[in-house]
Amino acid sequence: MLDISLPLDAEPTVHQSAGTVLLRRGDAVDRVVHVIQGKVVLGVMTDGNMAHQLGVVDGPFWLEAASGLLGLPHAVDAVAETDVSLQYVSVTDFAAQVQALPEASQNLLMDMARSQRQQTELGVSRLAKDADARCAEWLLRHAEPDTLVGGLAVTLHERKRTIAAQLGIAPETFSRVLRHLRERQLIIGGGRVLGLPNPQALRDLAGV
């Protein structure tokens, strides 16, 4: 979902009907999709249906170009909302066109790609996971070795209200989830340092 201009005269135009799945979350990226015309819904599919919608884009637009540049699998599912006209560009050709740009432009695009990917992953996490799973994933992402607790721990550098906002939940919900995690002995300690005595259980809860 990175919008850049590349020469596409040699690429054939493909027409797909409304309802066609254009991208599947988790699939490897072997080509980048350029939507010439039409609307595409982005989100998370469940049982063949778009259960959680992240947004709608209108052509002309690049779908998941950031994933192609970063060599990562697709972060979202994409379904044609209307009939669409597309062009498919191999990742190799796409990367070559980017590498032909001035170095400053390349660096800017890669920074944008990383930022866009991070924001997309956060959006998908908020859509697809409940509060407990989001909190578990956040704890794991911020965990560091701590000799005082004898394992992994998370230091809360921000107020709980700020962390809750990052997770897309209410502060009261964040406090409730932390209380439940303590009751299940998935976190220990109090104050600003939370020990993680069972990281694998947290991974199972987060679904990672």
Short mmCIF file of C-alpha atoms in Angstrom, two decimals:
data_model
loop_
_atom_site.label_atom_id
_atom_site.label_comp_id
_atom_site.label_asym_id
_atom_site.label_seq_id
_atom_site.Cartn_x
_atom_site.Cartn_y
_atom_site.Cartn_z
CA MET A 1 0.00 0.00 0.00
CA LEU A 2 2.81 2.32 -0.98
CA ASP A 3 2.03 4.82 -3.74
CA ILE A 4 4.95 5.32 -6.12
CA SER A 5 5.16 5.91 -9.86
CA LEU A 6 6.89 3.33 -12.07
CA PRO A 7 6.83 2.77 -15.85
CA LEU A 8 4.20 0.11 -16.51
CA ASP A 9 3.65 0.32 -20.27
CA ALA A 10 4.95 -3.22 -20.81
CA GLU A 11 2.67 -4.80 -18.21
CA PRO A 12 -0.64 -6.22 -19.51
CA THR A 13 -3.93 -5.10 -17.97
CA VAL A 14 -5.97 -7.77 -16.18
CA HIS A 15 -9.66 -7.43 -15.34
CA GLN A 16 -11.13 -9.06 -12.23
CA SER A 17 -14.75 -9.11 -11.12
CA ALA A 18 -16.14 -7.84 -7.83
CA GLY A 19 -15.61 -10.33 -5.02
CA THR A 20 -12.31 -11.67 -6.34
CA VAL A 21 -9.67 -12.24 -3.65
CA LEU A 22 -6.61 -10.32 -4.86
CA LEU A 23 -4.27 -10.89 -1.89
CA ARG A 24 -4.23 -13.34 0.99
CA ARG A 25 -2.70 -12.41 4.33
CA GLY A 26 0.41 -14.47 5.08
CA ASP A 27 1.10 -15.47 1.46
CA ALA A 28 4.56 -14.83 0.07
CA VAL A 29 4.81 -11.83 -2.23
CA ASP A 30 6.01 -12.82 -5.69
CA ARG A 31 4.41 -9.90 -7.52
CA VAL A 32 3.09 -6.46 -6.69
CA VAL A 33 -0.44 -5.51 -7.71
CA HIS A 34 -1.13 -2.13 -9.28
CA VAL A 35 -4.82 -1.25 -9.22
CA ILE A 36 -5.54 0.92 -12.26
CA GLN A 37 -9.26 1.37 -11.65
CA GLY A 38 -11.83 0.13 -9.17
CA LYS A 39 -12.30 -0.25 -5.41
CA VAL A 40 -10.51 -2.79 -3.20
CA VAL A 41 -11.33 -3.68 0.40
CA LEU A 42 -8.43 -4.38 2.76
CA GLY A 43 -8.76 -6.29 6.02
CA VAL A 44 -8.83 -9.73 7.61
CA MET A 45 -10.86 -12.59 6.14
CA THR A 46 -12.45 -15.41 8.13
CA ASP A 47 -14.03 -18.45 6.47
CA GLY A 48 -13.89 -16.77 3.08
CA ASN A 49 -15.56 -13.54 4.21
CA MET A 50 -14.09 -10.14 5.03
CA ALA A 51 -14.72 -10.31 8.78
CA HIS A 52 -12.70 -7.23 9.72
CA GLN A 53 -12.32 -4.29 7.33
CA LEU A 54 -9.24 -2.11 7.60
CA GLY A 55 -10.05 0.25 4.75
CA VAL A 56 -11.05 0.74 1.11
CA VAL A 57 -8.72 2.02 -1.62
CA ASP A 58 -9.44 3.39 -5.10
CA GLY A 59 -7.22 2.94 -8.13
CA PRO A 60 -4.72 4.01 -9.18
CA PHE A 61 -3.06 2.42 -6.16
CA TRP A 62 -0.28 -0.07 -5.31
CA LEU A 63 -1.45 -2.95 -3.13
CA GLU A 64 1.07 -4.13 -0.54
CA ALA A 65 4.06 -2.63 -2.32
CA ALA A 66 5.72 -2.25 1.08
CA SER A 67 5.62 -6.02 1.62
CA GLY A 68 7.27 -6.56 -1.75
CA LEU A 69 10.04 -4.08 -1.01
CA LEU A 70 10.69 -5.54 2.45
CA GLY A 71 10.54 -9.17 1.38
CA LEU A 72 7.71 -9.91 3.80
CA PRO A 73 4.45 -11.86 3.34
CA HIS A 74 1.20 -10.00 2.76
CA ALA A 75 -0.03 -8.23 5.89
CA VAL A 76 -3.68 -8.01 4.81
CA ASP A 77 -6.31 -9.72 2.72
CA ALA A 78 -7.56 -7.75 -0.30
CA VAL A 79 -10.87 -8.29 -2.10
CA ALA A 80 -12.21 -6.43 -5.14
CA GLU A 81 -15.29 -4.47 -4.05
CA THR A 82 -16.08 -3.52 -7.64
CA ASP A 83 -14.84 -4.78 -10.99
CA VAL A 84 -11.17 -3.82 -11.13
CA SER A 85 -8.44 -3.35 -13.73
CA LEU A 86 -4.97 -4.46 -12.57
CA GLN A 87 -1.37 -4.81 -13.56
CA TYR A 88 0.92 -7.41 -11.98
CA VAL A 89 4.61 -6.56 -11.60
CA SER A 90 7.13 -9.17 -10.45
CA VAL A 91 8.91 -8.29 -7.22
CA THR A 92 12.23 -8.53 -9.06
CA ASP A 93 11.19 -5.96 -11.69
CA PHE A 94 9.54 -3.77 -9.07
CA ALA A 95 12.67 -3.74 -6.87
CA ALA A 96 14.86 -3.04 -9.89
CA GLN A 97 12.80 0.04 -10.75
CA VAL A 98 13.11 1.29 -7.18
CA GLN A 99 16.86 0.66 -7.17
CA ALA A 100 17.16 2.79 -10.30
CA LEU A 101 15.94 5.81 -8.34
CA PRO A 102 18.38 8.25 -6.67
CA GLU A 103 19.71 6.96 -3.35
CA ALA A 104 17.87 9.59 -1.35
CA SER A 105 14.59 8.55 -2.96
CA GLN A 106 15.33 4.88 -2.29
CA ASN A 107 16.00 5.59 1.38
CA LEU A 108 12.80 7.59 1.67
CA LEU A 109 10.74 4.82 0.05
CA MET A 110 12.21 2.15 2.32
CA ASP A 111 11.54 4.27 5.41
CA MET A 112 7.96 4.78 4.22
CA ALA A 113 7.60 1.06 3.53
CA ARG A 114 8.77 0.10 7.02
CA SER A 115 6.51 2.67 8.65
CA GLN A 116 3.51 1.64 6.55
CA ARG A 117 4.11 -2.04 7.32
CA GLN A 118 4.31 -1.35 11.04
CA GLN A 119 1.07 0.63 10.99
CA THR A 120 -0.69 -2.05 8.96
CA GLU A 121 0.41 -4.82 11.33
CA LEU A 122 -0.82 -2.78 14.29
CA GLY A 123 -4.16 -2.19 12.55
CA VAL A 124 -4.56 -5.88 11.74
CA SER A 125 -3.66 -6.84 15.29
CA ARG A 126 -6.34 -4.53 16.65
CA LEU A 127 -8.92 -5.92 14.25
CA ALA A 128 -8.23 -9.60 14.55
CA LYS A 129 -7.35 -10.06 18.19
CA ASP A 130 -9.19 -9.57 21.44
CA ALA A 131 -7.85 -7.40 24.25
CA ASP A 132 -6.05 -10.26 26.02
CA ALA A 133 -4.23 -11.28 22.83
CA ARG A 134 -3.28 -7.69 22.01
CA CYS A 135 -1.83 -7.14 25.48
CA ALA A 136 0.08 -10.43 25.38
CA GLU A 137 1.56 -9.52 22.00
CA TRP A 138 2.52 -6.05 23.27
CA LEU A 139 4.23 -7.51 26.34
CA LEU A 140 6.25 -9.94 24.23
CA ARG A 141 7.26 -7.23 21.78
CA HIS A 142 8.62 -5.05 24.61
CA ALA A 143 10.17 -7.84 26.70
CA GLU A 144 13.87 -7.71 27.57
CA PRO A 145 16.14 -9.89 29.73
CA ASP A 146 16.14 -8.75 33.36
CA THR A 147 18.56 -10.19 35.91
CA LEU A 148 16.44 -9.03 38.85
CA VAL A 149 13.46 -11.17 37.83
CA GLY A 150 15.63 -13.94 36.41
CA GLY A 151 14.13 -13.90 32.94
CA LEU A 152 12.15 -11.63 30.65
CA ALA A 153 10.51 -8.47 31.90
CA VAL A 154 8.76 -5.39 30.54
CA THR A 155 9.42 -1.91 31.86
CA LEU A 156 6.44 0.42 31.46
CA HIS A 157 8.06 3.60 30.20
CA GLU A 158 4.67 5.18 29.43
CA ARG A 159 1.49 5.63 31.41
CA LYS A 160 -1.01 2.79 31.20
CA ARG A 161 -3.50 5.15 29.58
CA THR A 162 -1.03 5.80 26.74
CA ILE A 163 -0.29 2.11 26.28
CA ALA A 164 -4.02 1.33 26.21
CA ALA A 165 -4.50 3.92 23.46
CA GLN A 166 -1.75 2.26 21.41
CA LEU A 167 -3.58 -1.05 21.76
CA GLY A 168 -6.92 0.47 20.82
CA ILE A 169 -8.59 -0.42 24.13
CA ALA A 170 -9.89 1.52 27.12
CA PRO A 171 -7.53 2.10 30.09
CA GLU A 172 -9.96 0.17 32.30
CA THR A 173 -9.77 -2.78 29.90
CA PHE A 174 -5.96 -2.70 29.95
CA SER A 175 -5.95 -2.73 33.76
CA ARG A 176 -8.45 -5.60 33.79
CA VAL A 177 -6.36 -7.64 31.36
CA LEU A 178 -3.21 -7.10 33.44
CA ARG A 179 -5.10 -8.25 36.51
CA HIS A 180 -6.25 -11.41 34.72
CA LEU A 181 -2.72 -12.09 33.50
CA ARG A 182 -1.46 -11.79 37.08
CA GLU A 183 -4.14 -14.18 38.30
CA ARG A 184 -2.99 -16.68 35.67
CA GLN A 185 0.65 -16.04 36.70
CA LEU A 186 1.58 -14.90 33.21
CA ILE A 187 2.98 -11.68 34.64
CA ILE A 188 4.45 -11.03 38.09
CA GLY A 189 5.52 -7.98 40.02
CA GLY A 190 4.06 -4.54 40.21
CA GLY A 191 4.95 -0.93 39.62
CA ARG A 192 6.68 -0.23 36.34
CA VAL A 193 8.46 -3.58 35.89
CA LEU A 194 6.44 -6.67 34.96
CA GLY A 195 8.14 -10.06 34.94
CA LEU A 196 7.12 -12.63 32.31
CA PRO A 197 7.61 -16.05 33.97
CA ASN A 198 5.94 -17.99 31.14
CA PRO A 199 6.67 -16.41 27.74
CA GLN A 200 5.39 -19.45 25.84
CA ALA A 201 1.96 -19.16 27.46
CA LEU A 202 1.91 -15.51 26.42
CA ARG A 203 2.83 -16.51 22.85
CA ASP A 204 -0.03 -19.00 22.83
CA LEU A 205 -2.40 -16.32 24.07
CA ALA A 206 -1.14 -13.82 21.49
CA GLY A 207 -1.34 -16.36 18.69
CA VAL A 208 2.26 -15.81 17.58
#
